[in-house]
Amino acid sequence: MIPPADAELLQDFLTGTLADTDVRLVEFRLKNEPLLAEALVLLAREEALLTEWARSMAAVDSADAARYDAISDKTSPQRLPRVKVWVRAFVAAASLLALLGAGLSLLPTRAPAVALYAWLEEVQGEVFVGTLTARSHHPLQLGDEVRTSGELSFAVLRYPDGTRLTLGSDSVLRLEQAEQGVQGKRLFLSEGYVHADVAHQPAEQPMILATRQAQVRVVGTRFSSSAGDQGTRIELEEGRIQVSSAGKSLDVQKVGSVVDVAEPVRPMEKPEEIQPRFLSWQPLPPPLTTPRLTLPRGEGPIQGLKFAPLNALLAVGGWKGTVQVWDADAGVLLRSWDTQLKRTRCLDWSNDGSLIATGGDDKTAKIWDAHTGQLLWTLPEAPRGPGKPPRFNRDIDAVAFSPDSSVLAVAAEIRRSEPPVAGDITLWNPRTGAMTGRLAGHKDSILCVAFTPDGKQLVSGSRDGTLRVWDLETQTEVAALACGEPVLTLACSPDGKTLATGGRERSIRLWDVPTRQLRIALQGHPREVRSLAFTPDGKRLASSGRDPSIRVWDVESGKPVAHYQGHSFAVTSVAFSPDGRTLATAGWDKLVKLWDVRE
Amino acid sequence: MKKSALRQGMVARLLMQHRTTLYGYIFSCVRNHADTEDILQTVCVVVTESIEQLTNEAGFLPWVREIARRRILAYRRTGRREQPLDPDVVRELADAAERLEEKLPASDQATALTACLEALPPRSRQLIIMRYDGGTSAEDLSRRFGRSVQGIYAQIKRIKAALRTCVERRLQTEGAS
């Protein structure tokens, strides 16, 4: 019997909805209370059993679900059988059984037979399903993204009906849910090459292969398609396909026909209309591996890095809650202070050099005197007298000073498993600690904010996949741009003409600020992009992310011009010194490295 | 059939038999289904490759649990997690999983829970299926069930609490009979 209070606590612990401090408390208790540890394992088993049961029932109950859907929502998408979760985990062992001739007689008899949606029949080279390295026989589900990496890589996808798709090297293919009311296979080839040998599909359930520029509708035939930079090419080998693009449709029947579809030029204002105009995989220059200086290893991973505006002083924040100020030229620690945070999540230095703001996991933002480390304001300000001090209802993910240092913008996080609440940005007077405004509109937590250099606008990026531009005088939203992925980081060029964003899908996007059009989408980081910084002249952009490499790009051409390697884990922060000669980088390996920037 | 082939068949059966126990232990440590599946998959591969080291079937679960513990810690070292796992917690949970398996085998918990799930009202049953089969977002659930997202979360919590009470009653009844 688990006491109800503990059951709730452990449930929240398992689903990741506890604050970090509470997580540490539960872990402490787990080490000291054997019964609590048993209760946690019991609840974890329950989660496993519920998942297994639900996935097996999803197929068995599909008829009931369809009936329920018909009553409650006639527009809900059709539910398809899903792969049981243990299939993936036990594919090696189960295939052994089959090889031994033991058949499936040893499988639990109550397990319903659920057909695989699709699987990888053969792979060569580096092939990934999502972030997992894939081997032959890897089962695939709706929503899976298959990615091949490297010149000699390929993957063969098979469907139970015999349809076979061969994905060429450096290609990305996603298995998508068919449109509402339409059954059948739907695939999205975002880049690369695919050869399709499609078994006959019912006329009302055609297979759809979509690219950024076109859609191919197939009933049963052989064809190939390559997609990428600025267009899509489709070559018909046999049978008949229908190609549609930008509202026009073309019936292709002649064997050997080649159809080229160029990237349409569209207005970029509305989120759903945004399409990247250019994607590139560029060869990297040889890596530079020797930094000018590596600062002594810190106590914890580092998550905030910012140069003072006029000199080579560097502020560093991290998981242990200490802020340090270093002389980046000499490598000397000038001062440090304890923020009373378990973890500093973000940090900014005001342009007049006098203030440093931090945000962390205690649901407050703090403003410090940069010269003395004295705490000036805790936001929201605690009331005088007894009572619980007010706090943001989330941890703070981003803080930014306006160029004239008169406004501090604070963004906060909504914890992932909580019901989503619209993300807010609050504006504060850093001299008085008074709140001066609130910008609301994002549908999920805000992960990054930046002021435009003229100080008239604020740009915010969110987990909701949008980038929003706010007018500070009227405190209203003036534009919303869709990025199609959570926006984890952004940076504004010093001339205010270019905005760079980085996100979960590994790409870096450069937006033209006056027209609000996407100019270039750069690809190269193998994992998500976490930090971006422009050089003071705005010609170069440094990027880092979940992989240990740091890249520097030419903003005009989109080509990588430098490549640094020296960290062991994710690089969470990059920053250029005001003279542009030093690039500071820091990350989970607890190290700050200072690199000489070369032309 | 060769002796080694027989052993491989035995491995598959034992892995299947103890799947919930292993999944529960790994999930209690990493608290993420995708990570749990990754680790479980590597554990299966290691177990399949090194089954010759196992001397008797009774020692299978402790042996696999130790492999799982090491894989969990190795997984942490790859840096894929943002929050490092505490090795002491991982060991404590391994001990807890062992004690729990003696007190309440996962198969008994599964039998009782399945019976309780079957007894759920259709609407609650449908909500649990859609919440746990991994394909429906909270917003979609909210739309389909005509409740706020917060209301859906609260309802799922209530259903799970009711299931827990039902499982306890069933286990007590069966223990008494």
mmCIF file of C-alpha atoms in Angstrom, chain A residues 188-469:
data_model
loop_
_atom_site.group_PDB
_atom_site.id
_atom_site.type_symbol
_atom_site.label_atom_id
_atom_site.label_comp_id
_atom_site.label_asym_id
_atom_site.label_seq_id
_atom_site.Cartn_x
_atom_site.Cartn_y
_atom_site.Cartn_z
ATOM 1 C CA PHE A 188 7.679 13.210 -46.487
ATOM 2 C CA LEU A 189 11.070 13.368 -48.173
ATOM 3 C CA SER A 190 12.662 16.504 -46.777
ATOM 4 C CA GLU A 191 15.920 15.927 -48.609
ATOM 5 C CA GLY A 192 17.850 13.314 -50.490
ATOM 6 C CA TYR A 193 16.726 10.529 -52.768
ATOM 7 C CA VAL A 194 14.180 7.759 -52.629
ATOM 8 C CA HIS A 195 13.362 4.994 -55.088
ATOM 9 C CA ALA A 196 9.862 3.636 -54.652
ATOM 10 C CA ASP A 197 8.576 0.256 -55.801
ATOM 11 C CA VAL A 198 4.969 0.527 -54.753
ATOM 12 C CA ALA A 199 2.621 -2.436 -54.549
ATOM 13 C CA HIS A 200 -0.873 -1.841 -55.860
ATOM 14 C CA GLN A 201 -2.781 0.480 -53.505
ATOM 15 C CA PRO A 202 -6.579 0.783 -53.449
ATOM 16 C CA ALA A 203 -7.661 3.771 -55.549
ATOM 17 C CA GLU A 204 -9.161 5.502 -52.513
ATOM 18 C CA GLN A 205 -6.019 4.876 -50.463
ATOM 19 C CA PRO A 206 -3.136 6.074 -52.631
ATOM 20 C CA MET A 207 0.380 6.390 -51.326
ATOM 21 C CA ILE A 208 1.465 10.014 -51.052
ATOM 22 C CA LEU A 209 5.099 11.037 -51.245
ATOM 23 C CA ALA A 210 5.502 14.694 -50.376
ATOM 24 C CA THR A 211 8.526 16.932 -50.679
ATOM 25 C CA ARG A 212 8.867 20.617 -49.884
ATOM 26 C CA GLN A 213 7.850 21.477 -53.409
ATOM 27 C CA ALA A 214 5.577 18.737 -54.677
ATOM 28 C CA GLN A 215 3.319 15.850 -53.876
ATOM 29 C CA VAL A 216 3.328 12.552 -55.754
ATOM 30 C CA ARG A 217 0.181 10.445 -55.645
ATOM 31 C CA VAL A 218 0.728 6.790 -56.404
ATOM 32 C CA VAL A 219 -1.617 3.868 -56.801
ATOM 33 C CA GLY A 220 0.955 1.283 -57.809
ATOM 34 C CA THR A 221 4.081 1.840 -59.830
ATOM 35 C CA ARG A 222 7.807 2.362 -59.770
ATOM 36 C CA PHE A 223 9.371 5.783 -59.644
ATOM 37 C CA SER A 224 12.151 7.705 -57.983
ATOM 38 C CA SER A 225 12.333 11.153 -56.487
ATOM 39 C CA SER A 226 15.113 13.401 -55.325
ATOM 40 C CA ALA A 227 14.466 16.475 -53.253
ATOM 41 C CA GLY A 228 16.503 19.176 -51.624
ATOM 42 C CA ASP A 229 17.951 22.600 -52.066
ATOM 43 C CA GLN A 230 15.578 24.303 -54.414
ATOM 44 C CA GLY A 231 13.540 21.699 -56.161
ATOM 45 C CA THR A 232 12.240 18.177 -56.594
ATOM 46 C CA ARG A 233 12.845 15.800 -59.490
ATOM 47 C CA ILE A 234 10.564 12.847 -60.146
ATOM 48 C CA GLU A 235 11.355 10.099 -62.654
ATOM 49 C CA LEU A 236 8.716 7.587 -63.645
ATOM 50 C CA GLU A 237 9.902 4.060 -64.357
ATOM 51 C CA GLU A 238 6.601 2.291 -64.773
ATOM 52 C CA GLY A 239 2.859 2.830 -64.411
ATOM 53 C CA ARG A 240 1.294 6.146 -63.610
ATOM 54 C CA ILE A 241 1.660 8.885 -61.016
ATOM 55 C CA GLN A 242 0.039 12.195 -60.310
ATOM 56 C CA VAL A 243 2.300 15.101 -59.413
ATOM 57 C CA SER A 244 0.866 18.209 -57.832
ATOM 58 C CA SER A 245 2.499 21.443 -56.793
ATOM 59 C CA ALA A 246 1.292 24.936 -55.953
ATOM 60 C CA GLY A 247 -2.313 24.061 -56.780
ATOM 61 C CA LYS A 248 -1.524 22.524 -60.172
ATOM 62 C CA SER A 249 -1.701 18.842 -60.980
ATOM 63 C CA LEU A 250 -0.018 16.765 -63.663
ATOM 64 C CA ASP A 251 -0.861 13.219 -64.671
ATOM 65 C CA VAL A 252 2.345 11.420 -65.670
ATOM 66 C CA GLN A 253 2.039 8.171 -67.615
ATOM 67 C CA LYS A 254 4.924 8.072 -70.072
ATOM 68 C CA VAL A 255 7.637 5.710 -68.912
ATOM 69 C CA GLY A 256 10.897 7.564 -68.450
ATOM 70 C CA SER A 257 9.194 10.925 -67.892
ATOM 71 C CA VAL A 258 11.059 13.388 -65.736
ATOM 72 C CA VAL A 259 9.206 16.101 -63.842
ATOM 73 C CA ASP A 260 11.090 18.968 -62.228
ATOM 74 C CA VAL A 261 9.379 21.145 -59.667
ATOM 75 C CA ALA A 262 11.186 24.284 -58.533
ATOM 76 C CA GLU A 263 10.905 25.801 -55.105
ATOM 77 C CA PRO A 264 7.891 28.130 -55.146
ATOM 78 C CA VAL A 265 8.502 31.673 -54.012
ATOM 79 C CA ARG A 266 5.821 32.522 -51.523
ATOM 80 C CA PRO A 267 5.060 35.384 -49.156
ATOM 81 C CA MET A 268 6.539 34.597 -45.776
ATOM 82 C CA GLU A 269 4.363 36.538 -43.403
ATOM 83 C CA LYS A 270 1.968 33.838 -42.239
ATOM 84 C CA PRO A 271 3.357 30.861 -40.371
ATOM 85 C CA GLU A 272 1.816 28.184 -42.577
ATOM 86 C CA GLU A 273 3.224 29.773 -45.702
ATOM 87 C CA ILE A 274 6.847 29.692 -44.676
ATOM 88 C CA GLN A 275 9.144 27.432 -46.673
ATOM 89 C CA PRO A 276 12.911 27.458 -46.491
ATOM 90 C CA ARG A 277 14.414 28.586 -49.742
ATOM 91 C CA PHE A 278 17.773 27.009 -49.350
ATOM 92 C CA LEU A 279 19.153 24.110 -47.403
ATOM 93 C CA SER A 280 22.752 23.138 -47.472
ATOM 94 C CA TRP A 281 25.082 20.429 -46.277
ATOM 95 C CA GLN A 282 28.491 21.963 -46.680
ATOM 96 C CA PRO A 283 31.895 20.356 -46.151
ATOM 97 C CA LEU A 284 33.491 21.536 -42.924
ATOM 98 C CA PRO A 285 36.931 23.092 -42.821
ATOM 99 C CA PRO A 286 39.527 21.131 -40.795
ATOM 100 C CA PRO A 287 38.791 21.464 -37.077
ATOM 101 C CA LEU A 288 40.794 23.735 -34.814
ATOM 102 C CA THR A 289 41.447 21.799 -31.646
ATOM 103 C CA THR A 290 43.708 24.008 -29.530
ATOM 104 C CA PRO A 291 42.038 26.886 -27.697
ATOM 105 C CA ARG A 292 44.079 29.853 -26.589
ATOM 106 C CA LEU A 293 42.989 29.226 -23.046
ATOM 107 C CA THR A 294 40.879 26.764 -21.104
ATOM 108 C CA LEU A 295 39.602 28.082 -17.787
ATOM 109 C CA PRO A 296 39.827 25.793 -14.744
ATOM 110 C CA ARG A 297 37.050 23.214 -14.699
ATOM 111 C CA GLY A 298 33.960 24.483 -12.904
ATOM 112 C CA GLU A 299 31.865 22.664 -10.343
ATOM 113 C CA GLY A 300 29.031 21.924 -12.715
ATOM 114 C CA PRO A 301 27.889 22.119 -16.326
ATOM 115 C CA ILE A 302 27.792 25.660 -17.682
ATOM 116 C CA GLN A 303 24.670 27.197 -19.121
ATOM 117 C CA GLY A 304 25.268 30.914 -19.519
ATOM 118 C CA LEU A 305 28.093 32.904 -21.017
ATOM 119 C CA LYS A 306 28.242 36.600 -21.796
ATOM 120 C CA PHE A 307 30.991 39.125 -22.445
ATOM 121 C CA ALA A 308 30.802 42.581 -20.931
ATOM 122 C CA PRO A 309 29.951 45.047 -23.701
ATOM 123 C CA LEU A 310 33.157 47.068 -23.675
ATOM 124 C CA ASN A 311 35.964 44.839 -22.489
ATOM 125 C CA ALA A 312 37.172 41.294 -22.235
ATOM 126 C CA LEU A 313 35.337 40.438 -19.044
ATOM 127 C CA LEU A 314 33.336 37.246 -19.277
ATOM 128 C CA ALA A 315 30.440 36.246 -17.021
ATOM 129 C CA VAL A 316 29.852 32.522 -16.582
ATOM 130 C CA GLY A 317 26.809 30.862 -15.014
ATOM 131 C CA GLY A 318 26.119 27.228 -14.418
ATOM 132 C CA TRP A 319 24.419 24.395 -12.639
ATOM 133 C CA LYS A 320 26.008 25.054 -9.271
ATOM 134 C CA GLY A 321 24.460 28.493 -9.092
ATOM 135 C CA THR A 322 27.674 30.489 -8.963
ATOM 136 C CA VAL A 323 28.298 33.454 -11.246
ATOM 137 C CA GLN A 324 31.940 34.025 -12.091
ATOM 138 C CA VAL A 325 33.503 37.016 -13.825
ATOM 139 C CA TRP A 326 36.766 36.289 -15.634
ATOM 140 C CA ASP A 327 39.325 38.439 -17.352
ATOM 141 C CA ALA A 328 39.237 36.542 -20.629
ATOM 142 C CA ASP A 329 42.547 37.977 -21.833
ATOM 143 C CA ALA A 330 44.533 36.979 -18.807
ATOM 144 C CA GLY A 331 42.467 33.985 -17.720
ATOM 145 C CA VAL A 332 42.120 35.392 -14.213
ATOM 146 C CA LEU A 333 39.038 35.006 -12.050
ATOM 147 C CA LEU A 334 38.110 38.498 -10.912
ATOM 148 C CA ARG A 335 35.104 37.757 -8.735
ATOM 149 C CA SER A 336 32.394 35.198 -8.148
ATOM 150 C CA TRP A 337 29.260 35.028 -6.083
ATOM 151 C CA ASP A 338 26.643 32.531 -5.069
ATOM 152 C CA THR A 339 23.258 33.193 -6.644
ATOM 153 C CA GLN A 340 21.500 30.856 -4.190
ATOM 154 C CA LEU A 341 20.266 28.973 -7.239
ATOM 155 C CA LYS A 342 20.805 25.285 -7.707
ATOM 156 C CA ARG A 343 21.252 25.952 -11.359
ATOM 157 C CA THR A 344 21.655 29.131 -13.386
ATOM 158 C CA ARG A 345 19.829 28.577 -16.647
ATOM 159 C CA CYS A 346 20.546 31.888 -18.386
ATOM 160 C CA LEU A 347 22.485 35.092 -17.970
ATOM 161 C CA ASP A 348 22.853 38.496 -19.604
ATOM 162 C CA TRP A 349 25.106 41.515 -19.114
ATOM 163 C CA SER A 350 23.616 44.975 -19.614
ATOM 164 C CA ASN A 351 25.060 47.129 -22.366
ATOM 165 C CA ASP A 352 26.189 49.817 -19.915
ATOM 166 C CA GLY A 353 28.208 47.132 -18.164
ATOM 167 C CA SER A 354 26.742 47.763 -14.730
ATOM 168 C CA LEU A 355 24.225 44.911 -14.351
ATOM 169 C CA ILE A 356 24.133 41.170 -14.747
ATOM 170 C CA ALA A 357 20.792 39.353 -14.810
ATOM 171 C CA THR A 358 20.375 35.658 -14.082
ATOM 172 C CA GLY A 359 17.462 33.286 -14.325
ATOM 173 C CA GLY A 360 17.313 29.900 -12.751
ATOM 174 C CA ASP A 361 15.447 27.045 -11.248
ATOM 175 C CA ASP A 362 14.037 28.874 -8.212
ATOM 176 C CA LYS A 363 11.412 30.581 -10.398
ATOM 177 C CA THR A 364 12.930 34.020 -9.922
ATOM 178 C CA ALA A 365 15.112 36.304 -11.998
ATOM 179 C CA LYS A 366 17.860 38.207 -10.212
ATOM 180 C CA ILE A 367 19.653 41.425 -11.054
ATOM 181 C CA TRP A 368 23.197 41.856 -9.740
ATOM 182 C CA ASP A 369 25.662 44.705 -9.563
ATOM 183 C CA ALA A 370 28.227 43.492 -12.100
ATOM 184 C CA HIS A 371 31.106 45.261 -10.297
ATOM 185 C CA THR A 372 30.456 43.958 -6.796
ATOM 186 C CA GLY A 373 28.198 40.936 -7.169
ATOM 187 C CA GLN A 374 25.664 42.538 -4.866
ATOM 188 C CA LEU A 375 22.081 41.408 -5.355
ATOM 189 C CA LEU A 376 19.994 44.411 -6.403
ATOM 190 C CA TRP A 377 16.623 42.888 -7.236
ATOM 191 C CA THR A 378 14.875 39.562 -7.067
ATOM 192 C CA LEU A 379 12.022 39.477 -9.539
ATOM 193 C CA PRO A 380 9.216 39.371 -8.693
ATOM 194 C CA GLU A 381 10.112 41.473 -5.668
ATOM 195 C CA ALA A 382 9.313 39.814 -2.339
ATOM 196 C CA PRO A 383 6.643 41.671 -0.340
ATOM 197 C CA ARG A 384 7.509 43.074 3.049
ATOM 198 C CA GLY A 385 6.137 41.157 5.989
ATOM 199 C CA PRO A 386 5.238 37.483 6.409
ATOM 200 C CA GLY A 387 3.950 35.267 3.628
ATOM 201 C CA LYS A 388 5.310 33.303 0.743
ATOM 202 C CA PRO A 389 7.305 35.447 -1.687
ATOM 203 C CA PRO A 390 5.804 35.565 -5.184
ATOM 204 C CA ARG A 391 7.587 33.647 -7.925
ATOM 205 C CA PHE A 392 7.189 32.980 -11.589
ATOM 206 C CA ASN A 393 5.221 29.806 -12.002
ATOM 207 C CA ARG A 394 8.052 28.338 -14.037
ATOM 208 C CA ASP A 395 11.818 28.166 -14.148
ATOM 209 C CA ILE A 396 13.435 30.967 -16.094
ATOM 210 C CA ASP A 397 14.881 30.044 -19.488
ATOM 211 C CA ALA A 398 15.895 33.392 -20.917
ATOM 212 C CA VAL A 399 16.711 36.911 -19.766
ATOM 213 C CA ALA A 400 17.791 39.831 -21.966
ATOM 214 C CA PHE A 401 18.604 43.488 -21.386
ATOM 215 C CA SER A 402 17.456 46.061 -23.933
ATOM 216 C CA PRO A 403 20.283 47.864 -25.768
ATOM 217 C CA ASP A 404 19.864 50.988 -23.602
ATOM 218 C CA SER A 405 19.783 48.823 -20.442
ATOM 219 C CA SER A 406 16.418 50.271 -19.437
ATOM 220 C CA VAL A 407 14.370 47.087 -19.808
ATOM 221 C CA LEU A 408 14.939 43.507 -18.744
ATOM 222 C CA ALA A 409 12.873 40.850 -20.530
ATOM 223 C CA VAL A 410 12.284 37.613 -18.647
ATOM 224 C CA ALA A 411 10.926 34.409 -20.207
ATOM 225 C CA ALA A 412 9.884 31.459 -18.146
ATOM 226 C CA GLU A 413 9.492 27.768 -18.713
ATOM 227 C CA ILE A 414 6.404 25.628 -18.571
ATOM 228 C CA ARG A 415 7.427 22.201 -17.398
ATOM 229 C CA ARG A 416 6.895 19.689 -20.157
ATOM 230 C CA SER A 417 4.373 17.386 -18.552
ATOM 231 C CA GLU A 418 2.130 20.071 -17.172
ATOM 232 C CA PRO A 419 -0.905 21.150 -19.132
ATOM 233 C CA PRO A 420 0.335 23.701 -21.665
ATOM 234 C CA VAL A 421 -0.206 27.324 -20.773
ATOM 235 C CA ALA A 422 0.478 30.233 -23.077
ATOM 236 C CA GLY A 423 4.060 31.413 -22.622
ATOM 237 C CA ASP A 424 4.572 34.887 -21.230
ATOM 238 C CA ILE A 425 7.363 37.421 -21.361
ATOM 239 C CA THR A 426 7.482 40.004 -18.633
ATOM 240 C CA LEU A 427 9.287 43.334 -18.905
ATOM 241 C CA TRP A 428 10.992 44.938 -15.908
ATOM 242 C CA ASN A 429 12.734 48.165 -15.048
ATOM 243 C CA PRO A 430 16.122 46.905 -13.839
ATOM 244 C CA ARG A 431 16.738 50.076 -11.790
ATOM 245 C CA THR A 432 13.548 49.878 -9.749
ATOM 246 C CA GLY A 433 12.582 46.211 -9.968
ATOM 247 C CA ALA A 434 9.117 47.213 -11.168
ATOM 248 C CA MET A 435 7.247 45.266 -13.819
ATOM 249 C CA THR A 436 6.525 47.450 -16.833
ATOM 250 C CA GLY A 437 4.840 45.112 -19.277
ATOM 251 C CA ARG A 438 3.788 41.659 -20.301
ATOM 252 C CA LEU A 439 3.814 40.068 -23.748
ATOM 253 C CA ALA A 440 1.520 37.088 -24.183
ATOM 254 C CA GLY A 441 0.815 35.060 -27.291
ATOM 255 C CA HIS A 442 3.033 32.018 -27.459
ATOM 256 C CA LYS A 443 1.236 28.724 -27.044
ATOM 257 C CA ASP A 444 4.048 27.032 -25.161
ATOM 258 C CA SER A 445 7.100 27.913 -23.130
ATOM 259 C CA ILE A 446 9.479 30.580 -24.384
ATOM 260 C CA LEU A 447 13.058 29.426 -24.617
ATOM 261 C CA CYS A 448 14.890 32.474 -25.957
ATOM 262 C CA VAL A 449 14.475 36.243 -26.303
ATOM 263 C CA ALA A 450 16.515 39.034 -27.912
ATOM 264 C CA PHE A 451 16.052 42.743 -28.449
ATOM 265 C CA THR A 452 16.611 44.232 -31.866
ATOM 266 C CA PRO A 453 19.628 46.600 -31.841
ATOM 267 C CA ASP A 454 17.396 49.680 -32.090
ATOM 268 C CA GLY A 455 15.601 48.545 -28.941
ATOM 269 C CA LYS A 456 12.190 49.000 -30.495
ATOM 270 C CA GLN A 457 11.310 45.348 -30.842
ATOM 271 C CA LEU A 458 11.763 42.099 -28.995
ATOM 272 C CA VAL A 459 11.973 38.713 -30.691
ATOM 273 C CA SER A 460 11.043 35.514 -28.875
ATOM 274 C CA GLY A 461 11.352 31.840 -29.770
ATOM 275 C CA SER A 462 9.224 29.144 -28.251
ATOM 276 C CA ARG A 463 8.686 25.451 -27.873
ATOM 277 C CA ASP A 464 5.467 26.065 -29.853
ATOM 278 C CA GLY A 465 7.599 26.281 -33.007
ATOM 279 C CA THR A 466 7.092 29.972 -33.675
ATOM 280 C CA LEU A 467 9.172 33.057 -33.634
ATOM 281 C CA ARG A 468 7.293 36.173 -32.595
ATOM 282 C CA VAL A 469 8.191 39.819 -32.978
#
